[in-house]
Coordinates of C-alpha atoms in Angstrom, one line a residue:
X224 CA -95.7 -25.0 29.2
X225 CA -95.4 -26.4 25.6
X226 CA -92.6 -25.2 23.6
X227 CA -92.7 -21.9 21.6
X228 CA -94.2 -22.1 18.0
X229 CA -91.8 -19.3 17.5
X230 CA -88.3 -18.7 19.4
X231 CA -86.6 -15.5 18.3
X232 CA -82.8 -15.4 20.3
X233 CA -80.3 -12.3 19.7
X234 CA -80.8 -12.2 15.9
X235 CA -79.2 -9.5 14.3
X236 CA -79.5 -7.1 11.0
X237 CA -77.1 -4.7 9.5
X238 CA -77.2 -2.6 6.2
X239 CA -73.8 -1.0 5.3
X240 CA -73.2 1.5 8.3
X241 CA -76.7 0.8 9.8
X242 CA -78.0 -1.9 12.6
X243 CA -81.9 -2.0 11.4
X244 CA -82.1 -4.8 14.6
X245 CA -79.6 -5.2 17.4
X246 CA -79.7 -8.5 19.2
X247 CA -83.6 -9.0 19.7
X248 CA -84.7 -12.2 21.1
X249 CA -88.8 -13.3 21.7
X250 CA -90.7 -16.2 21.4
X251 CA -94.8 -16.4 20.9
X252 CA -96.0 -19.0 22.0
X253 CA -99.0 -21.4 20.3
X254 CA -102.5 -20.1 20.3
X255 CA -101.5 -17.1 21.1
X256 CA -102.0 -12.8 19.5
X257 CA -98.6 -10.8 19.9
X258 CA -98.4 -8.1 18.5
X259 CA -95.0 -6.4 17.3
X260 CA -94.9 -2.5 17.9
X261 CA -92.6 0.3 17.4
X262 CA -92.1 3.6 15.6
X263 CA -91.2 3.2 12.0
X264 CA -87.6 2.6 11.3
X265 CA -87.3 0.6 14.6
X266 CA -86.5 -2.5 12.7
X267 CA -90.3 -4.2 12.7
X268 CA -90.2 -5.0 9.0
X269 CA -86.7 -6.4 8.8
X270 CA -87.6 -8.5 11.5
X271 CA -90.9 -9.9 9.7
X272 CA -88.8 -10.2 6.2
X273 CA -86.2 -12.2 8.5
X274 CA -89.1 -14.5 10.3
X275 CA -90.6 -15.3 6.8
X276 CA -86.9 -15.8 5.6
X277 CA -87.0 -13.1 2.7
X278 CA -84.0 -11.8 4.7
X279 CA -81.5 -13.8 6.6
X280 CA -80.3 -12.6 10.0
X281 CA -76.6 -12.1 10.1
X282 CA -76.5 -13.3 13.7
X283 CA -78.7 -15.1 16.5
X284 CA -81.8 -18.0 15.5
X285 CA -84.8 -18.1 14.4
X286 CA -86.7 -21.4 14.7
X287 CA -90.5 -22.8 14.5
X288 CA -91.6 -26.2 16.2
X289 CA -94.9 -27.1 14.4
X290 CA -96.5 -30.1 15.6
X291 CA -93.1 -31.6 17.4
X292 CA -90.8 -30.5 14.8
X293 CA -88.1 -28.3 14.7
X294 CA -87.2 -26.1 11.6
X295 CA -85.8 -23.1 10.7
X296 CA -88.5 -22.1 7.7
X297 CA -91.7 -22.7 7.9
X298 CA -93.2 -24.0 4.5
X299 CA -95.8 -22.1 2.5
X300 CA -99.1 -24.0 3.8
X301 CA -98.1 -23.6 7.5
X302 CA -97.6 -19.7 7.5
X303 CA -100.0 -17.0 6.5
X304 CA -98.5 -13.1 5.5
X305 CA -100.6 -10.2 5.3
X306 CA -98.0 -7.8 3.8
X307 CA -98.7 -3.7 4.6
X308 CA -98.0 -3.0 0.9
X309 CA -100.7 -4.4 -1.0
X310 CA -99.7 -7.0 -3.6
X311 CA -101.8 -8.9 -4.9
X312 CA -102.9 -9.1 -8.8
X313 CA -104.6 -6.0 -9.8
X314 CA -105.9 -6.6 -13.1
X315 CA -107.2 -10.2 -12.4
X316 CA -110.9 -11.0 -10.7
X317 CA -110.7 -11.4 -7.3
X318 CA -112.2 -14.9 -6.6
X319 CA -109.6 -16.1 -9.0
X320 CA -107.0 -14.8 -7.6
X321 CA -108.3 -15.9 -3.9
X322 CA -108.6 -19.2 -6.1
X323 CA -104.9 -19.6 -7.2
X324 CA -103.6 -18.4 -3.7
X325 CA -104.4 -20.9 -2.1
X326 CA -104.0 -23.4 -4.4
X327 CA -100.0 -21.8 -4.2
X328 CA -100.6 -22.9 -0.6
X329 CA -101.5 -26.5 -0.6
X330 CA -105.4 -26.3 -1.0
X331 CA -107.2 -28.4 -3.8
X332 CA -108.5 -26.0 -6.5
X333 CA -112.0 -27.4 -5.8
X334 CA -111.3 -26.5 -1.6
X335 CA -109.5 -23.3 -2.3
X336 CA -112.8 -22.2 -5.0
X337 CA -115.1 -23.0 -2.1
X338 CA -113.5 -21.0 0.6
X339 CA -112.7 -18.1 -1.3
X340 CA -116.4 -17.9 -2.1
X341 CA -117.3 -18.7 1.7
X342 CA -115.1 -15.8 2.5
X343 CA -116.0 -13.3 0.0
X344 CA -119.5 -13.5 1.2
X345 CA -118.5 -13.2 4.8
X346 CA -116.7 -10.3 4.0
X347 CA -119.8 -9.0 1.9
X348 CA -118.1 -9.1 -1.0
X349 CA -119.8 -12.0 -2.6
X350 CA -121.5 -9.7 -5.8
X351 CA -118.1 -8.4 -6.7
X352 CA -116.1 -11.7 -6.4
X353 CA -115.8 -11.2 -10.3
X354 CA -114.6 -7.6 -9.5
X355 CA -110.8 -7.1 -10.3
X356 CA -108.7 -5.8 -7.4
X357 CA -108.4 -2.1 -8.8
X358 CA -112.4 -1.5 -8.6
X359 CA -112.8 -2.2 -5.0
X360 CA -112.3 0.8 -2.6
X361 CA -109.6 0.5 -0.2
X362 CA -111.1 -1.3 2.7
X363 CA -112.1 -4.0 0.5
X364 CA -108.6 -4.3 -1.0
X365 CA -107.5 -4.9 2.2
X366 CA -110.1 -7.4 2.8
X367 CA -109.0 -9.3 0.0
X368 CA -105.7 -8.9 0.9
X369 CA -106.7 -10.8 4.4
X370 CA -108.3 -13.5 3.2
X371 CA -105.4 -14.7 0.8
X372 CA -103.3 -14.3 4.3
X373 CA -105.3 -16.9 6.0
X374 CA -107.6 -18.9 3.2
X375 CA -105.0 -22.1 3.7
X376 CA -105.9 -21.8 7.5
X377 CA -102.0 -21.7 8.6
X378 CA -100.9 -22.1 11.9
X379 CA -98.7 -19.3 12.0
X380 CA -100.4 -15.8 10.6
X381 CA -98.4 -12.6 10.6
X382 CA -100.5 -9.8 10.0
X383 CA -99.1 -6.4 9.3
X384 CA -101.4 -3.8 9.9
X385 CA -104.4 -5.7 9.1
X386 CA -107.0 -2.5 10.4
X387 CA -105.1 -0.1 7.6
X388 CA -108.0 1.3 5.6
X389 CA -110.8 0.1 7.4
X390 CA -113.9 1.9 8.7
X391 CA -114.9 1.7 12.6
X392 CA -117.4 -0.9 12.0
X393 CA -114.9 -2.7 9.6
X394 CA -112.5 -2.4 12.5
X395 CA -114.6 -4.0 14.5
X396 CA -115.5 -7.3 12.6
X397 CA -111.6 -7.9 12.1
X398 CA -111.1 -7.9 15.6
X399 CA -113.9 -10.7 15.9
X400 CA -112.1 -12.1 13.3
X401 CA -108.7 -12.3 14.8
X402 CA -110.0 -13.5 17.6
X403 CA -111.9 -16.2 16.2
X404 CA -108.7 -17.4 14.2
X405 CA -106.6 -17.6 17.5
X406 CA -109.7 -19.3 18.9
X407 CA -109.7 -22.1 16.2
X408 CA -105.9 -22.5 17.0
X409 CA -104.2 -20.4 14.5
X410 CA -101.1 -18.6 16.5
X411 CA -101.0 -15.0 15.2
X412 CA -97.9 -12.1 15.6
X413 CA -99.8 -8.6 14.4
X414 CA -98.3 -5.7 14.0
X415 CA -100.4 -1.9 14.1
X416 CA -100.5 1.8 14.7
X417 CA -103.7 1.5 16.3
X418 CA -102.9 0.7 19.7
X419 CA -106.9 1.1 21.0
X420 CA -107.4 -2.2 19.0
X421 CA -104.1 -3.8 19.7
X422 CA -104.6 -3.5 23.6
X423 CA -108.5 -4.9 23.4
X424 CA -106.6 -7.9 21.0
X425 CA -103.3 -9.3 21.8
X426 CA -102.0 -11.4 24.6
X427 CA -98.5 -10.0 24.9
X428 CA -96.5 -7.1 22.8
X429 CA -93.3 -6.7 22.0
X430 CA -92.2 -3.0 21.8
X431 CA -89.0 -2.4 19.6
X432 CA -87.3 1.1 19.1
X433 CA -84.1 1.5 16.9
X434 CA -83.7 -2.3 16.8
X435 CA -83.8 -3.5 20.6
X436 CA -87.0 -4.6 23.1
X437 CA -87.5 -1.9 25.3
X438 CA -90.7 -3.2 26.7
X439 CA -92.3 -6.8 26.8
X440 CA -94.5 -9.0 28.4
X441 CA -98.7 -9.4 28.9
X442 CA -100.1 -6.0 29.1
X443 CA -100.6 -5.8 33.0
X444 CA -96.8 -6.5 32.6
X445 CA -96.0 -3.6 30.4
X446 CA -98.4 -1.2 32.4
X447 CA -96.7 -2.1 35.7
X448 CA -93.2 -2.3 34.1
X449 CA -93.2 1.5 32.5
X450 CA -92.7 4.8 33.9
X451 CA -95.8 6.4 32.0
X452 CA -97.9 8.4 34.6
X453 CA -100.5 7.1 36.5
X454 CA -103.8 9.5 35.7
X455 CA -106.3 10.6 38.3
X456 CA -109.9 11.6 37.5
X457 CA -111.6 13.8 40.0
X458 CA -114.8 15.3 40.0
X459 CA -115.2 18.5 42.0
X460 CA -118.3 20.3 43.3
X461 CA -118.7 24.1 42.9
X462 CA -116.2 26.4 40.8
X463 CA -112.6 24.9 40.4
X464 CA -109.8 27.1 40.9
X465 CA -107.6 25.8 38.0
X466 CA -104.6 28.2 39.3
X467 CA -104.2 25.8 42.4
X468 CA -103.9 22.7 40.5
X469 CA -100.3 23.8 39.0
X470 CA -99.1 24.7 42.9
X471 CA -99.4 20.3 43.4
X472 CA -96.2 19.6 43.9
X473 CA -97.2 15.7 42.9
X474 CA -98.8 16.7 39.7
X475 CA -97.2 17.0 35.7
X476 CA -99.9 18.6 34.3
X477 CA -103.7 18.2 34.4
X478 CA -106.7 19.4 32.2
X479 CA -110.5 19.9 32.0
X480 CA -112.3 16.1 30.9
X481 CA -116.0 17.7 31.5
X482 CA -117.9 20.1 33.8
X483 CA -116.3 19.7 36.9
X484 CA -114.5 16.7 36.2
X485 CA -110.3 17.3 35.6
X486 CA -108.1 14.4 35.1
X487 CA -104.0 14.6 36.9
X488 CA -101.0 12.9 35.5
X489 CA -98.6 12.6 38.4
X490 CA -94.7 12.9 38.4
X491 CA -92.8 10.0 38.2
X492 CA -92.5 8.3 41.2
X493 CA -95.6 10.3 43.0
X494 CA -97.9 8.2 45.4
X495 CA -101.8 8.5 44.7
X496 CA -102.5 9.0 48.3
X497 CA -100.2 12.0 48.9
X498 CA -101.6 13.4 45.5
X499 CA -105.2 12.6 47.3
X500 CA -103.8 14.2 50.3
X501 CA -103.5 17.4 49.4
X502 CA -106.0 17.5 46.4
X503 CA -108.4 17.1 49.4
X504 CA -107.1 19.9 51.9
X505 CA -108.1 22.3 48.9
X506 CA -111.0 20.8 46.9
X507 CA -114.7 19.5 47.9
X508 CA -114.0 16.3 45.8
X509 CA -117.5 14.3 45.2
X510 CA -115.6 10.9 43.2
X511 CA -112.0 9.8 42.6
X512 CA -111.2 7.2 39.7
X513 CA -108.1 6.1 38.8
X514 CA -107.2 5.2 35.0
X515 CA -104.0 3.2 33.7
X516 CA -102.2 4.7 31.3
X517 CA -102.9 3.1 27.8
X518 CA -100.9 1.2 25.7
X519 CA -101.0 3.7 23.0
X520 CA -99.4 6.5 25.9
X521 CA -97.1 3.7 27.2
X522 CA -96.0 3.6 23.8
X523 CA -95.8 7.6 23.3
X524 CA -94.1 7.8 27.0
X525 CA -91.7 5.2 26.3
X526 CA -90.2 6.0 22.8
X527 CA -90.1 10.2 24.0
X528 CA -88.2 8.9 27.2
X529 CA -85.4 7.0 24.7
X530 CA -85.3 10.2 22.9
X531 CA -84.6 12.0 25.2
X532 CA -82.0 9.9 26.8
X533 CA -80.2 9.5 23.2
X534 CA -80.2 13.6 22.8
X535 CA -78.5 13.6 26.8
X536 CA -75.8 11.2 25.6
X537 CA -77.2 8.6 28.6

């Protein structure tokens, strides 16, 4: 395996009384989507502001290797930042500002004009390239937003919420996007609340809460790593008695997906073929499917259970 573009060990982040990120260590490696997810306040920013060095970690490294070399800062043309607050020039049309961008970033003026044109109209927003930033509604912002993140074609692209304010079908084409970046070679580190699109994106995720990794790994990793409940669709023929479902011992909870079709979350530690077992002694049950839990309720399952833990005193 080549080395990491990014290697992340046991950096640390304190303000006054309060440890925004406690020891974290990860690496991403080239080519590669991973995407950095948490609740807010668990430390995702500060650890974005430290990686683009706008902060400094107290403790632990951070350090790039792009194309063989070592460093501990990557410079302005090799690293693309999609900030969640907007910030780009309000007041000043938007293919000039595109323009200067990446001209900041290393491109020729004449390069930088061309592909902030190419990517205006991609983004069907050719017409209103002389359009200042304030006119545009707020998906477009953020496409404009995007396309000074990765006009200079960096290796390294670290997108922060990139779907915020978008449409489904918008949605859509930056996922095509994303994926067409990673496929030309540009390594990406994403960070979203909307974990439908994460899960259909990234490679591996990184789930942070109050500072620390409390999941990580490829998402068949995650999935078989977490406690979340493994769900059960069954259809049923003829007129369910709902009352029985809450006597299976194996069961959480349950409820109604469609006509005759009821979907089971079973306890912690329950085996699908007991649950099977004695769904079958009492039910005339016409299909079974089984459905892993997502990442958005590994997510949900996994920040509740630390919670909990913290308001036991475990």
């Amino acid at each position: 395996m080549s080395s990491p573009l990014l290697e992340v060990r046991s950096i640390e982040k304190e303000y006054e009384s309060v440890r925004a990120v406690d020891g974290l260590s990860f690496d991403v490696q080239p080519g590669e989507i991973f995407a950095l997810l948490g609740p807010n306040g668990a430390g995702k920013t500060t650890v974005v502001r430290m990686l683009l060095r706008i902060l400094h970690p107290d403790r632990g490294t951070i350090r790039y290797c792009i194309d063989g070399t070592t460093k501990e800062k990557l410079l302005s043309h090799e690293v693309g930042y999609l900030p969640e607050d907007r910030g780009l020039y309000r007041e000043i049309q938007i293919f000039r500002t595109l323009t200067y961008m990446g001209v900041l970033r290393g491109m020729k003026r004449e390069a930088a004009s061309r592909a902030a044109g190419e990517w205006l109209e991609r983004m069907e927003l050719g017409e209103r390239k002389n359009d200042k930033l304030d006119q545009l509604s707020k998906g477009n912002q953020q496409k404009v937003q995007f396309i000074a993140s990765i006009l200079h074609r960096p290796k390294f692209a670290i997108l922060d919420e990139p779907f915020s304010g978008l449409d489904p079908v918008n949605q859509e084409f930056f996922l095509d996007i994303i994926r067409e970046l990673r496929l030309s070679g540009m390594t990406i580190l994403l960070s979203a609340h909307q974990m439908d699109l994460v899960q259909r994106l990234v490679d591996r995720v990184l789930l942070v809460n109050r500072g620390r990794a409390v999941l990580a790994g490829t998402l068949a990793n995650v999935r078989a790593s977490s406690s979340a409940h493994k769900k059960v669709v069954l259809k049923i023929e003829g007129v369910a008695d709902t009352s029985l479902f809450e006597r299976f011992e194996t069961v959480d909870h349950f409820h109604a997906v469609s006509d005759g079709e009821y979907a089971f979350s079973l306890r912690q530690g329950e085996s699908l073929s007991r649950f099977l077992a004695n769904a079958s002694a009492h039910l005339n049950i016409t299909d079974i499917r089984s459905e892993t839990p997502s990442l958005h309720e590994i997510f949900l399952h996994t920040i509740n259970n630390q919670s909990l833990q913290k308001d036991n005193g475990t």
